[in-house]
PDB file of C-alpha atoms and ligand atoms in Angstrom:
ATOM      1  CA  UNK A   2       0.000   0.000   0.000  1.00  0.00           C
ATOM      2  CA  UNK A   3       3.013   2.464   0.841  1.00  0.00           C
ATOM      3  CA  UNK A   4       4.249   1.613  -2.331  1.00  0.00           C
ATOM      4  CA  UNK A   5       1.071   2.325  -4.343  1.00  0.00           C
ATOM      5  CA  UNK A   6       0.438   5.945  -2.266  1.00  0.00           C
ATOM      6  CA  UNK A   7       4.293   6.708  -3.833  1.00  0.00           C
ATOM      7  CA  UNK A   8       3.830   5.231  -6.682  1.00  0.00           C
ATOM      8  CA  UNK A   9       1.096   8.119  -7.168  1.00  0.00           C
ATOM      9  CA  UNK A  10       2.462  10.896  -5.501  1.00  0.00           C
ATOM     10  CA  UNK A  11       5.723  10.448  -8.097  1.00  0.00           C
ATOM     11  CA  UNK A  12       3.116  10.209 -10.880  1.00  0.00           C
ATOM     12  CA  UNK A  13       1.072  13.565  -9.769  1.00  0.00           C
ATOM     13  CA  UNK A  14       4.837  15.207  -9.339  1.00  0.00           C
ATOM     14  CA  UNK A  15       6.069  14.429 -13.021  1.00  0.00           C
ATOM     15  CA  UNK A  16       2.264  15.969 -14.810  1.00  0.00           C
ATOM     16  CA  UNK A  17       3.357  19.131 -16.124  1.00  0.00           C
ATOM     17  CA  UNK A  18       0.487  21.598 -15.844  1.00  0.00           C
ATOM     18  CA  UNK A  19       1.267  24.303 -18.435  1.00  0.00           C
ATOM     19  CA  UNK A  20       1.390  28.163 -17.576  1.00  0.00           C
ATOM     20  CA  UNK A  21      -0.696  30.480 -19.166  1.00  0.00           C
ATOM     21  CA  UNK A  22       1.786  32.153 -21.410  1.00  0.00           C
ATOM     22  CA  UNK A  23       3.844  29.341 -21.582  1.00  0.00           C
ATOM     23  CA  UNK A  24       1.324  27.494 -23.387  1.00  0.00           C
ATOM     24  CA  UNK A  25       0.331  30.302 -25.571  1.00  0.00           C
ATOM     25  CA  UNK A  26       4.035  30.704 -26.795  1.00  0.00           C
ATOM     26  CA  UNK A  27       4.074  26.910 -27.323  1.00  0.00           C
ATOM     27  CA  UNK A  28       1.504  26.934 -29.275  1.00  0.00           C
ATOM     28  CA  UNK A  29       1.863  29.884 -31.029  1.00  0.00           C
ATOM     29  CA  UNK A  30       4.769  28.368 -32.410  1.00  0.00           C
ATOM     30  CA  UNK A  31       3.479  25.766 -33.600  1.00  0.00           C
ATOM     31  CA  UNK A  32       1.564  27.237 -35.503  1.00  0.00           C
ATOM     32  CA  UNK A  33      -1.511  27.076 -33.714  1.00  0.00           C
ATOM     33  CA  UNK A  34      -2.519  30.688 -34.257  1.00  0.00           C
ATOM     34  CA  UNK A  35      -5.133  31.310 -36.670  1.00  0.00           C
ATOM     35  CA  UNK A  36      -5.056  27.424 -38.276  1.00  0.00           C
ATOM     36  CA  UNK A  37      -8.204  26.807 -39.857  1.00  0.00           C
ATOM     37  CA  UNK A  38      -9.647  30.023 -38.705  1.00  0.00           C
ATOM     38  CA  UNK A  39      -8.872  29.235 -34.834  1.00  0.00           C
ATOM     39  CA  UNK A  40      -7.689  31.458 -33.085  1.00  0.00           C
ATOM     40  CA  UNK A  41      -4.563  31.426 -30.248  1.00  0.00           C
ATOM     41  CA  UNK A  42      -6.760  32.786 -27.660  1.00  0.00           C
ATOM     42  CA  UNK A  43      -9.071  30.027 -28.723  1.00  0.00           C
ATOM     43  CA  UNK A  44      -6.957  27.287 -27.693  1.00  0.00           C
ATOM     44  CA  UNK A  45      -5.668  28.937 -24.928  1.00  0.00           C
ATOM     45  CA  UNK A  46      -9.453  29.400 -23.094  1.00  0.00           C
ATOM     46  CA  UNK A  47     -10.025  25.200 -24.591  1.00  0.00           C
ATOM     47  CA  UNK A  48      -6.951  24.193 -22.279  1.00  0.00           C
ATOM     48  CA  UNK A  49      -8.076  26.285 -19.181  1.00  0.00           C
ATOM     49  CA  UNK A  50     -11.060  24.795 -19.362  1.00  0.00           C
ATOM     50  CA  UNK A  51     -10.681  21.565 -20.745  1.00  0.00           C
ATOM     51  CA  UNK A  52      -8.338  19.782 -18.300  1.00  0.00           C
ATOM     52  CA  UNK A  53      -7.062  23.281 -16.398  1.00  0.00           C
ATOM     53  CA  UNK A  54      -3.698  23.299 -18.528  1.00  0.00           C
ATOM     54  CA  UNK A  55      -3.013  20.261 -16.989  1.00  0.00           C
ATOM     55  CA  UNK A  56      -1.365  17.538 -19.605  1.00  0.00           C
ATOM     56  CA  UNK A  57      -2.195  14.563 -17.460  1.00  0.00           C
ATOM     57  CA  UNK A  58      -5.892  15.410 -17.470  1.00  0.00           C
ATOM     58  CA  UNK A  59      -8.017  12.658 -18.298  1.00  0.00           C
ATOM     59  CA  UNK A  60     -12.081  12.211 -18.416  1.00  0.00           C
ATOM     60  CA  UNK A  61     -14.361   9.118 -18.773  1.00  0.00           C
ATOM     61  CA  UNK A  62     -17.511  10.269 -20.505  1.00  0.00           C
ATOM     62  CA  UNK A  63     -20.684   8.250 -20.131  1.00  0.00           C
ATOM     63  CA  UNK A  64     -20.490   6.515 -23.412  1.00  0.00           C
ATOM     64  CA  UNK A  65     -17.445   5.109 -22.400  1.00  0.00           C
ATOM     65  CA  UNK A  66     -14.656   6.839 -24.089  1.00  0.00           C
ATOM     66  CA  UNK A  67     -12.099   8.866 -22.579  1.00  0.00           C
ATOM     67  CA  UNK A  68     -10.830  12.951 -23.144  1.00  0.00           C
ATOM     68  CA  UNK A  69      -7.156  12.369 -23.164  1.00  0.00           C
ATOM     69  CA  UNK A  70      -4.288  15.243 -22.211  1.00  0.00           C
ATOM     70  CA  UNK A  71      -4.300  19.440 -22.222  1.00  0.00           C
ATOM     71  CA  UNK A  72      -7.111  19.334 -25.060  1.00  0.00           C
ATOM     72  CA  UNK A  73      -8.895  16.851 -23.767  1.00  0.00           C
ATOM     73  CA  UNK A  74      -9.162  14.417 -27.340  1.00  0.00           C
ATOM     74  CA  UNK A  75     -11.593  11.559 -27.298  1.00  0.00           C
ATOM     75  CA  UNK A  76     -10.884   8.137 -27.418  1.00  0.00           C
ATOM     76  CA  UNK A  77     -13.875   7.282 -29.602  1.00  0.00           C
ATOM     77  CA  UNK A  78     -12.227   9.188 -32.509  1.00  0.00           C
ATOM     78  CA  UNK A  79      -8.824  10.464 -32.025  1.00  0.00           C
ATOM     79  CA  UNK A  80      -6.525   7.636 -30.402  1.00  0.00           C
ATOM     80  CA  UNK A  81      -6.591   4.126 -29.201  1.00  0.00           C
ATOM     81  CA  UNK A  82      -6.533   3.587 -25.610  1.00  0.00           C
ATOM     82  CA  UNK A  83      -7.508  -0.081 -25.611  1.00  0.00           C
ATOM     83  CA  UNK A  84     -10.912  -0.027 -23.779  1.00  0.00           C
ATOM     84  CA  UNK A  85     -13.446   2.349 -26.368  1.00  0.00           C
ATOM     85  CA  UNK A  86     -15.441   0.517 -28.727  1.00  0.00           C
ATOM     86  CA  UNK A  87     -15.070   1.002 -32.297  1.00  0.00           C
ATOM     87  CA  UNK A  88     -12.643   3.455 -31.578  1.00  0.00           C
ATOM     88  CA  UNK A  89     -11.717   5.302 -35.238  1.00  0.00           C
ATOM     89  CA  UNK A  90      -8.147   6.672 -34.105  1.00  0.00           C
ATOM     90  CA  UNK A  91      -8.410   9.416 -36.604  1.00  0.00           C
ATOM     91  CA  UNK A  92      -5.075  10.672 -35.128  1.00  0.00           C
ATOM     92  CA  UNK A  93      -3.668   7.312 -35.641  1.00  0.00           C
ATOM     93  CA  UNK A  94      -1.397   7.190 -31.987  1.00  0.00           C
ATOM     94  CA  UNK A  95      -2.072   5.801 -28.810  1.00  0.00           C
ATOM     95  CA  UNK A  96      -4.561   8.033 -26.367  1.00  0.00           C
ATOM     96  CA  UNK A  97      -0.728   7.673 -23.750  1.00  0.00           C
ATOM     97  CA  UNK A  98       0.792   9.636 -26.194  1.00  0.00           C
ATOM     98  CA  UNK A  99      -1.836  12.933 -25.556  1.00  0.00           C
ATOM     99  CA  UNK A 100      -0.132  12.656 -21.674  1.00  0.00           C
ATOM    100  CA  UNK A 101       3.290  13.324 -22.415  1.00  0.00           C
ATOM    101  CA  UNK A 102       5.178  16.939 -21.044  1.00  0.00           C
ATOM    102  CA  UNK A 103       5.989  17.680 -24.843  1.00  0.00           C
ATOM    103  CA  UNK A 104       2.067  18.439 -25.858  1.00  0.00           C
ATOM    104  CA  UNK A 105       3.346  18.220 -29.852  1.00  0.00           C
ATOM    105  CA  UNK A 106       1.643  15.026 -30.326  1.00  0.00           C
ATOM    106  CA  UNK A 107      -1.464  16.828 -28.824  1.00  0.00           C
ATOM    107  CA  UNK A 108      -1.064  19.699 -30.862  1.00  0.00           C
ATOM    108  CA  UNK A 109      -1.353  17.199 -34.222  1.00  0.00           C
ATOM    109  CA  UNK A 110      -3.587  15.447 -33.444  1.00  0.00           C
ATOM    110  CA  UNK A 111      -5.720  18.718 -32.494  1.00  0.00           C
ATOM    111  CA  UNK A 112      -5.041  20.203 -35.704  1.00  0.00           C
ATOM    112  CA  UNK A 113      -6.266  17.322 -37.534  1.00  0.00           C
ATOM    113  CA  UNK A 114      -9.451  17.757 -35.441  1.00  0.00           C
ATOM    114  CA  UNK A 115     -10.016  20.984 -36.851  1.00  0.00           C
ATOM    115  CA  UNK A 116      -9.239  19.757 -40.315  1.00  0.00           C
ATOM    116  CA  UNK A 117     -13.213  20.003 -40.254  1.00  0.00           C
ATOM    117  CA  UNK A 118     -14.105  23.024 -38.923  1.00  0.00           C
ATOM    118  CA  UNK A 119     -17.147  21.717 -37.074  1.00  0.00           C
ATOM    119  CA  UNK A 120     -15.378  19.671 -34.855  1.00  0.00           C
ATOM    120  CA  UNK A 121     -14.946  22.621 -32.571  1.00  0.00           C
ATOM    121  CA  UNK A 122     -18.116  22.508 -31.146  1.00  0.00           C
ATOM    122  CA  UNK A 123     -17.347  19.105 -29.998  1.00  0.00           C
ATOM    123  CA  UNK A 124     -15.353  20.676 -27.556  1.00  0.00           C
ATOM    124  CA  UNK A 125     -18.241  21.019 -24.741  1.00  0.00           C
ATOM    125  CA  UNK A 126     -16.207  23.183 -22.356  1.00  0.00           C
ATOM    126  CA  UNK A 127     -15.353  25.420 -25.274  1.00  0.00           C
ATOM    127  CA  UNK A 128     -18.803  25.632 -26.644  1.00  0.00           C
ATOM    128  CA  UNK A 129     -19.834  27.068 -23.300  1.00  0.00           C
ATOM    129  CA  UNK A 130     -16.867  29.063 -21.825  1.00  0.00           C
ATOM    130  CA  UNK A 131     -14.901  30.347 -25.275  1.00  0.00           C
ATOM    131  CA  UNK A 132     -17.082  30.661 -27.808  1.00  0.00           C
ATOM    132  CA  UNK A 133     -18.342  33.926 -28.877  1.00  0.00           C
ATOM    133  CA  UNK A 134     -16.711  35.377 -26.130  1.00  0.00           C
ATOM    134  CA  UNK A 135     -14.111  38.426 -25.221  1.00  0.00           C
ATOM    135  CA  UNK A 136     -11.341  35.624 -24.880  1.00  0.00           C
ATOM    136  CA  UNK A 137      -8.403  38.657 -24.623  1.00  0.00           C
ATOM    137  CA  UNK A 138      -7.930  37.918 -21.233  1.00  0.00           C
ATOM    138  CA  UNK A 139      -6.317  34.007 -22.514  1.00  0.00           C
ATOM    139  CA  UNK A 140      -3.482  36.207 -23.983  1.00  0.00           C
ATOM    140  CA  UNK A 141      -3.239  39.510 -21.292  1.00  0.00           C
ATOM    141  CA  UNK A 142       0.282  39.977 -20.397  1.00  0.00           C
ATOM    142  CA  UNK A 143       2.489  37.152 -22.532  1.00  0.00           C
ATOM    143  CA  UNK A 144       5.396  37.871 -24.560  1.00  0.00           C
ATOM    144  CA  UNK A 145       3.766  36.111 -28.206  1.00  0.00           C
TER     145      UNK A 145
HETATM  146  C1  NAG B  17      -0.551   2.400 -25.312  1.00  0.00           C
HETATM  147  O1  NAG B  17       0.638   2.690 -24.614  1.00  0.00           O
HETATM  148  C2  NAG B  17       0.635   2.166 -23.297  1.00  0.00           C
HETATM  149  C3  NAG B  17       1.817   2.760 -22.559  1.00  0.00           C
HETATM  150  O2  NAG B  17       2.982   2.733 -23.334  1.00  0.00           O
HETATM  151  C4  NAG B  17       0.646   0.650 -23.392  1.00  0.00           C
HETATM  152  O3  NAG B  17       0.668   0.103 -22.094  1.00  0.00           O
HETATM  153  C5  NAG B  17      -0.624   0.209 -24.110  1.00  0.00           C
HETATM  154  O4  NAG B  17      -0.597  -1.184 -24.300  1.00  0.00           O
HETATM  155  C6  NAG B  17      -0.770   0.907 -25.451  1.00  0.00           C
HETATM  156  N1  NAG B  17      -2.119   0.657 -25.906  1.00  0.00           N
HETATM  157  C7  NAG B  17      -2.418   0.328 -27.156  1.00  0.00           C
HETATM  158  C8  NAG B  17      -3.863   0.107 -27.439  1.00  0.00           C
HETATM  159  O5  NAG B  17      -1.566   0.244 -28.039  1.00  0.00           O
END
């Protein structure tokens, strides 16, 4: 039992949970800002909301699949975790991979989301805190 408790405490040490800014300049260089008509600020509200900036952050929805990482992709579509049913793994890599410190993986496979524009809205926590909205604040203060 002592071993599992450390086992988990070295696990919830090693997440890295993105700063604000630090996440906006990561993905502003990658070219994040403005790809298919999304903006930086955009991404930067998904994250906050999504899984708090946090790359570790995962959700079980109640059909079963899984939001995976800092933008919180879905194992029903995006990656194979192992446990989804007819899983499509449109990003073609394993949901682990959306956990890693380096988010470019995540950033991929989140730009190939957007390939179709619609797929925003699939984004719930977007949808209600981002959309449509005076997102400046996402930005206020970094160095882009
Ligand atoms: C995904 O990666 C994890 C960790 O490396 C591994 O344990 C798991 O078997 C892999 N899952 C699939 C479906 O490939």
């Amino acid at each position: 039992m002592r071993a599992v408790v450390l086992l988990l405490l070295v696990a919830a040490a090693s997440a890295k949970v993105y700063e604000r800014c630090e996440l906006a300049r990561t993905l502003k260089a990658a070219g994040m800002d403005g790809h298919k008509g999304v903006s930086l600020a955009d991404w930067v509200c998904l994250s906050q909301w999504e899984s708090s900036y946090n790359t570790r952050a995962t959700n079980r929805n109640t059909d079963g699949s899984t939001d995976y990482g800092i933008f919180q992709i879905n194992s029903k579509w995006w990656c194979i975790d192992g446990k989804t049913k007819e899983a499509k793994n449109g990003c073609n890599i394993n949901c682990s991979a959306l956990l890693t410190d380096n988010i470019q993986t995540a950033i991929t496979c989140a730009k190939r989301v957007v390939e179709d524009p619609k797929w925003m809205t699939a984004w719930v926590a977007w949808n209600k805190h981002c959309a449509g909205k005076d997102l400046s604040r996402y930005l206020a203060g970094c160095r882009l």
